Tab-separated table of C-alpha atoms in Angstrom:
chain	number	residue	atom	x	y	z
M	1	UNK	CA	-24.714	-5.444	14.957
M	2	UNK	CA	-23.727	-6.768	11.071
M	3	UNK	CA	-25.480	-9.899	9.976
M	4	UNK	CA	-23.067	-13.162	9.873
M	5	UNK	CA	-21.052	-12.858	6.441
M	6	UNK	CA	-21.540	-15.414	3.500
M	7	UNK	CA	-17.924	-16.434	3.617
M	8	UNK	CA	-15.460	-13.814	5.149
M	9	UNK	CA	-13.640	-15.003	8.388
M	10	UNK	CA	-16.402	-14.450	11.996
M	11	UNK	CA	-13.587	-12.809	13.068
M	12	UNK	CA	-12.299	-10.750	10.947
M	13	UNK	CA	-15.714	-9.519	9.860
M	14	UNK	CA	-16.563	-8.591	13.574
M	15	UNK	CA	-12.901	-7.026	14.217
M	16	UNK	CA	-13.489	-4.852	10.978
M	17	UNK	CA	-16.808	-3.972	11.894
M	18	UNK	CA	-15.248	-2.441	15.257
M	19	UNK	CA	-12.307	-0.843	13.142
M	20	UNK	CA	-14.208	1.001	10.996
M	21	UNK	CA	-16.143	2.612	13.910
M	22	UNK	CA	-13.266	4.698	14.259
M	23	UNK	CA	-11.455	4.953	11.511
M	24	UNK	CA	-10.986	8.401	11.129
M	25	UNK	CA	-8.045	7.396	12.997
M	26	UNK	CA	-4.975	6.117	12.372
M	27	UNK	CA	-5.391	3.251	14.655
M	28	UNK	CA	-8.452	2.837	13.238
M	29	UNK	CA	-6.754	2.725	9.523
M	30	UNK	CA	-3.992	0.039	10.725
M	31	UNK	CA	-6.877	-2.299	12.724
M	32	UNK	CA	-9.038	-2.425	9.554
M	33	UNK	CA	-6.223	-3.301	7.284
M	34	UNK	CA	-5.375	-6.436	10.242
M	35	UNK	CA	-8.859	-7.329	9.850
M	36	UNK	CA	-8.830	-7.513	6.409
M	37	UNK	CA	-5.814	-10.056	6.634
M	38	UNK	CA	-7.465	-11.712	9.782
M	39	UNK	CA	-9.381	-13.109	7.121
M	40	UNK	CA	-6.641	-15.091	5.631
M	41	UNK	CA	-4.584	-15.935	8.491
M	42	UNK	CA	-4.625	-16.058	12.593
M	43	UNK	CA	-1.167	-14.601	12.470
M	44	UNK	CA	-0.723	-10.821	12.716
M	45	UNK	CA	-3.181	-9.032	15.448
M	46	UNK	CA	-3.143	-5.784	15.747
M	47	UNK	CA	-1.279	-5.263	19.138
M	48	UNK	CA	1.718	-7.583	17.303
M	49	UNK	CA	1.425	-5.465	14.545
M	50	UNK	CA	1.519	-2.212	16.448
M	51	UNK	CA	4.513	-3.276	18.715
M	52	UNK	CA	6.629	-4.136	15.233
M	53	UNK	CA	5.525	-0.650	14.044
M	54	UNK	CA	6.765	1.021	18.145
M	55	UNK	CA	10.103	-0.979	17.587
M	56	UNK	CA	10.519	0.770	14.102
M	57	UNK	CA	9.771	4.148	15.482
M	58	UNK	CA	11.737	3.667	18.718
M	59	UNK	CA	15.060	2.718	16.436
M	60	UNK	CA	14.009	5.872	14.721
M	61	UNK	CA	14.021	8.058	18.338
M	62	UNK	CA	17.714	6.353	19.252
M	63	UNK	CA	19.557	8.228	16.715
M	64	UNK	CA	17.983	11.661	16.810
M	65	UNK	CA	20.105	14.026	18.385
M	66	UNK	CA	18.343	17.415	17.373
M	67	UNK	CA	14.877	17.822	18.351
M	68	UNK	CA	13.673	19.128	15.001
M	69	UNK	CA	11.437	17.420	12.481
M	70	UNK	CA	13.503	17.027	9.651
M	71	UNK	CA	15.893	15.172	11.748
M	72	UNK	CA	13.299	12.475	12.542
M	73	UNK	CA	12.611	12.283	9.002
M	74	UNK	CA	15.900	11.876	7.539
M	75	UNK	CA	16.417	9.613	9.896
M	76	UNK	CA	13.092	7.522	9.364
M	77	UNK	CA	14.371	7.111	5.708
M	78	UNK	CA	17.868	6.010	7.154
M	79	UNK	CA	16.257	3.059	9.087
M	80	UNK	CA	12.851	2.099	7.083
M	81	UNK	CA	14.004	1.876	3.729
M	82	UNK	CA	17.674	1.133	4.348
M	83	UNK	CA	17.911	-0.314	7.697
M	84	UNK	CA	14.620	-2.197	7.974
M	85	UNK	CA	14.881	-2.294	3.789
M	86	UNK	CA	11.201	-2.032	3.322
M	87	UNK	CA	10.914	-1.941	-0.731
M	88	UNK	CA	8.041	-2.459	-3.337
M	89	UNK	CA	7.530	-5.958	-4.401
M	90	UNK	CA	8.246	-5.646	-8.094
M	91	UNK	CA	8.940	-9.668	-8.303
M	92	UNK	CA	4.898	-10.008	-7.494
M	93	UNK	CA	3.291	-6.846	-7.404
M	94	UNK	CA	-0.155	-8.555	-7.954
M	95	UNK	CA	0.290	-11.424	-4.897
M	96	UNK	CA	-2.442	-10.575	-2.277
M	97	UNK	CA	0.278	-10.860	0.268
M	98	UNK	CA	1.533	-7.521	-0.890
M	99	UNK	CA	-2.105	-6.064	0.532
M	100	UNK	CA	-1.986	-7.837	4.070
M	101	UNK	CA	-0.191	-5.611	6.380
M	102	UNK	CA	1.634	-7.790	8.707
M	103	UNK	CA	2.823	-9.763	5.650
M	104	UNK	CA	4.373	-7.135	4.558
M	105	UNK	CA	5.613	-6.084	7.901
M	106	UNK	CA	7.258	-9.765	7.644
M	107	UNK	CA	8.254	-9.607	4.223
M	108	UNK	CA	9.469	-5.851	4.130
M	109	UNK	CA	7.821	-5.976	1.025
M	110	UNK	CA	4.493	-4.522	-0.527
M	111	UNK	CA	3.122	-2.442	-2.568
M	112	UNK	CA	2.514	1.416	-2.567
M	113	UNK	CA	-0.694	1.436	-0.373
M	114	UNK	CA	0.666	-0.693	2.441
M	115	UNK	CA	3.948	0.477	2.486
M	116	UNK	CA	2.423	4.124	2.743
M	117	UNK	CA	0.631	3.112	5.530
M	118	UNK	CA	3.469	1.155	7.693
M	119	UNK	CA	5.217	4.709	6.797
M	120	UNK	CA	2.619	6.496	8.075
M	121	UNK	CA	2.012	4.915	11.639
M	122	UNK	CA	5.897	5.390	11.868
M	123	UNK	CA	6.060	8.949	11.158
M	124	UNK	CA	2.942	9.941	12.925
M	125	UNK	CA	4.254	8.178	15.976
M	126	UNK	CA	7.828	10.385	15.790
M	127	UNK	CA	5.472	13.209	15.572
M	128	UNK	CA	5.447	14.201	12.141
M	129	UNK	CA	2.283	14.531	9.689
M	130	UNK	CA	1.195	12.171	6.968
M	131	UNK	CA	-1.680	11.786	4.503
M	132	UNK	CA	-1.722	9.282	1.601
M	133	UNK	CA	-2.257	10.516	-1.571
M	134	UNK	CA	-4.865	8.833	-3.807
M	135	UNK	CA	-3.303	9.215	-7.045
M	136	UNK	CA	-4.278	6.827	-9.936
M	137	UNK	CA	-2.562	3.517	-10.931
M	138	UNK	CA	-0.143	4.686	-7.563
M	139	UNK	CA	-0.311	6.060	-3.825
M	140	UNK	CA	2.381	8.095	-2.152
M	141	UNK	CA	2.567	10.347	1.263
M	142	UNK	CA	2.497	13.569	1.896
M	143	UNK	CA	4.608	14.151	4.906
M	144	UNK	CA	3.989	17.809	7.167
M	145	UNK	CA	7.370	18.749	9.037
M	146	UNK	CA	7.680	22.216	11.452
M	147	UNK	CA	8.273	24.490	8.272
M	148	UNK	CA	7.271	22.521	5.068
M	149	UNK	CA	6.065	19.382	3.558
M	150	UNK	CA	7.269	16.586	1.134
M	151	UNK	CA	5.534	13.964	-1.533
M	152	UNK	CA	7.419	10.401	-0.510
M	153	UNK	CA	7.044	7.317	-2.555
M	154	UNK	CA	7.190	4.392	-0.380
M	155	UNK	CA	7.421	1.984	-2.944
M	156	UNK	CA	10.263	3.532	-4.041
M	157	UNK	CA	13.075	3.475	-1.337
M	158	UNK	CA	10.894	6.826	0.172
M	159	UNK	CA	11.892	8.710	-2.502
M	160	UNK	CA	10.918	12.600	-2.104
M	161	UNK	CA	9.397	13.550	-5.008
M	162	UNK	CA	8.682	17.663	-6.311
M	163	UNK	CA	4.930	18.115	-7.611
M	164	UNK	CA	5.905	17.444	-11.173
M	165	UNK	CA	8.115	14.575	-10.384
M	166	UNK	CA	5.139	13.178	-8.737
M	167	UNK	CA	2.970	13.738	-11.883
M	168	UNK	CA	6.100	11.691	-13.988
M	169	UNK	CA	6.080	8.939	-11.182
M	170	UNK	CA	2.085	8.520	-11.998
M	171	UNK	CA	3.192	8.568	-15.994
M	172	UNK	CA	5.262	5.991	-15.591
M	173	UNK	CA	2.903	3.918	-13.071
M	174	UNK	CA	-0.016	3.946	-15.676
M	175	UNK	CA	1.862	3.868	-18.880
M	176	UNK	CA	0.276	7.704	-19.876
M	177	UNK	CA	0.448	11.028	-19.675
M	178	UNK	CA	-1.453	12.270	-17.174
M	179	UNK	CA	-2.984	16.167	-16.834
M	180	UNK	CA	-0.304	18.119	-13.970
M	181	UNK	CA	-3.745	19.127	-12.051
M	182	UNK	CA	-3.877	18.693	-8.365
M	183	UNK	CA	-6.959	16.608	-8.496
M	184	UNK	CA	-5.142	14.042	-9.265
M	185	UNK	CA	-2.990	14.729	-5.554
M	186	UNK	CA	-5.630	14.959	-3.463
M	187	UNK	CA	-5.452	13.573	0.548
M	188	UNK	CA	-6.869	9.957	0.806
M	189	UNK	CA	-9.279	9.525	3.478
M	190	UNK	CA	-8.933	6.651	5.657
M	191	UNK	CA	-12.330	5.472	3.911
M	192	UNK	CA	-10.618	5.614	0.667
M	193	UNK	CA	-7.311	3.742	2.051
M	194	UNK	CA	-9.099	0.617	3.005
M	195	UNK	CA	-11.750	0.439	-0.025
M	196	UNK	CA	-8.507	0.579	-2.321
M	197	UNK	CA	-6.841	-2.154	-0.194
M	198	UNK	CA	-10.293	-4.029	-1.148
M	199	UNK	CA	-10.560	-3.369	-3.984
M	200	UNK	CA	-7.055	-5.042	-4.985
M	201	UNK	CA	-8.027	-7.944	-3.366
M	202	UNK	CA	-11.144	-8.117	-5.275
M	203	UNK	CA	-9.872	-8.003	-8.631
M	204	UNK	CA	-6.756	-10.806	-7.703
M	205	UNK	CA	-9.589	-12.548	-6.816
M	206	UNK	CA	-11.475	-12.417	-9.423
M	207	UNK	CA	-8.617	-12.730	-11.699
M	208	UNK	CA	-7.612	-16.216	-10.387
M	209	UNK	CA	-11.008	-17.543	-9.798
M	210	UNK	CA	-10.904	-17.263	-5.971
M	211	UNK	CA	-14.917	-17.032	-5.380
M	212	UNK	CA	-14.785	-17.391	-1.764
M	213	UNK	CA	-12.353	-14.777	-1.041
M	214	UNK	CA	-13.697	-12.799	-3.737
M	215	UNK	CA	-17.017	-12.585	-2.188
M	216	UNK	CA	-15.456	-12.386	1.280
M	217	UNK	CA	-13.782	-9.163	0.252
M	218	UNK	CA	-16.881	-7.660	-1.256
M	219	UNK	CA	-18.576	-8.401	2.148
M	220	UNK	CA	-16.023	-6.439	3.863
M	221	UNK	CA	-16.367	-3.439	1.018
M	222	UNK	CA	-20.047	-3.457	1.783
M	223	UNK	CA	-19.821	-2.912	5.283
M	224	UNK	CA	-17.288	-0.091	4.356
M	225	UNK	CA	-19.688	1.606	2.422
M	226	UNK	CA	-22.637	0.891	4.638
M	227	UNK	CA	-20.678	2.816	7.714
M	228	UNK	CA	-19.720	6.093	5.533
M	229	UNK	CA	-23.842	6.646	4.807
């Protein structure tokens, strides 16, 4: 069993500490990014969170006539980023809330990483395939159908996005050109979802001066990296 943190949440230590025990996955991915915001707030457990995410999917189902998998993904699209109107927060990108996952479930607003991963729970539960892509200053989806696959930005209204328009999003995203090499496309693992989720919380709060979350987050990060040895 972990040692008692400094000064991350009992709770939310001990629920990420179970989380990451299998987060290969995806339940495991969306239970360690609840625990991360258990820290902050009581609201949003995972079964709450995971019954928002069933309603989205079940909408989804409702309309889907044909049985094939591009059906159920131009109909996600239809209701998640129109519908539901999930959309990046470009009013305040950098506000932690945009990191906690059932604030943005509440908000219908985030950034890349979470709103990847709300799309991803939702796909994967209308059967489809989805990785997140780990690309820098940005993180989009690759989504698997019957007979091909498609980048989506999340942020942006689920935009699907050809290999080099994917290398101009990232451009854009960082302010430079960056080299077209598929490096800079590779899969996320689920490790590498939540560190990055960390890791933005970690430098908001160290940015505003925020010691105690700052330290509660790098508690969390360490037992992350302790669990992948």
């Amino acid at each position: 069993m972990s040692s008692n943190p400094e000064s991350c949440n009992i709770v939310a230590f001990e629920q990420f500490s179970n989380a990451i025990a299998e987060l290969d996955t995806t339940a495991g991915l969306l239970k360690a990014s609840v625990a991360i915001s258990r820290h902050f707030s009581e609201q949003g457990d995972y079964r709450s969170v995971r019954n928002e995410l069933d309603e989205i999917s079940a909408t989804v189902r409702k309309r889907v006539i044909s049985r094939q998998q591009r059906a159920f993904l131009a109909h996600l699209h239809e209701v998640l980023f129109h519908e539901y109107g999930f959309q990046g927060n470009r009013e305040a990108y950098y506000s932690a809330e945009n990191n906690l996952l059932p604030s943005v479930l509440r908000s219908r607003r985030g950034i890349p990483i979470t709103l990847t991963l709300i799309y991803k729970a939702v796909a994967e539960d209308l059967g489809l395939y989805v990785q997140g892509i780990n690309a820098p200053g940005h993180f989009l989806a690759e989504v698997t159908t019957d007979d091909d696959s498609f980048i989506v930005d999340a942020y942006f209204d689920g935009r699907l996005l050809s290999r080099e328009e994917a290398f101009d999003r990232i451009d854009q995203v960082t302010g430079q050109s960056v080299p077209r090499s598929d490096d800079l496309l590779l899969p996320s693992s689920n490790a590498q979802w939540i560190s990055r989720i960390l890791n933005n919380l970690q430098n908001i709060f160290a940015a505003t001066g925020s010691r105690r979350d700052l330290v509660a987050m790098t508690e969390l990060d360490s037992l992350l990296h302790r669990s992948q040895i």
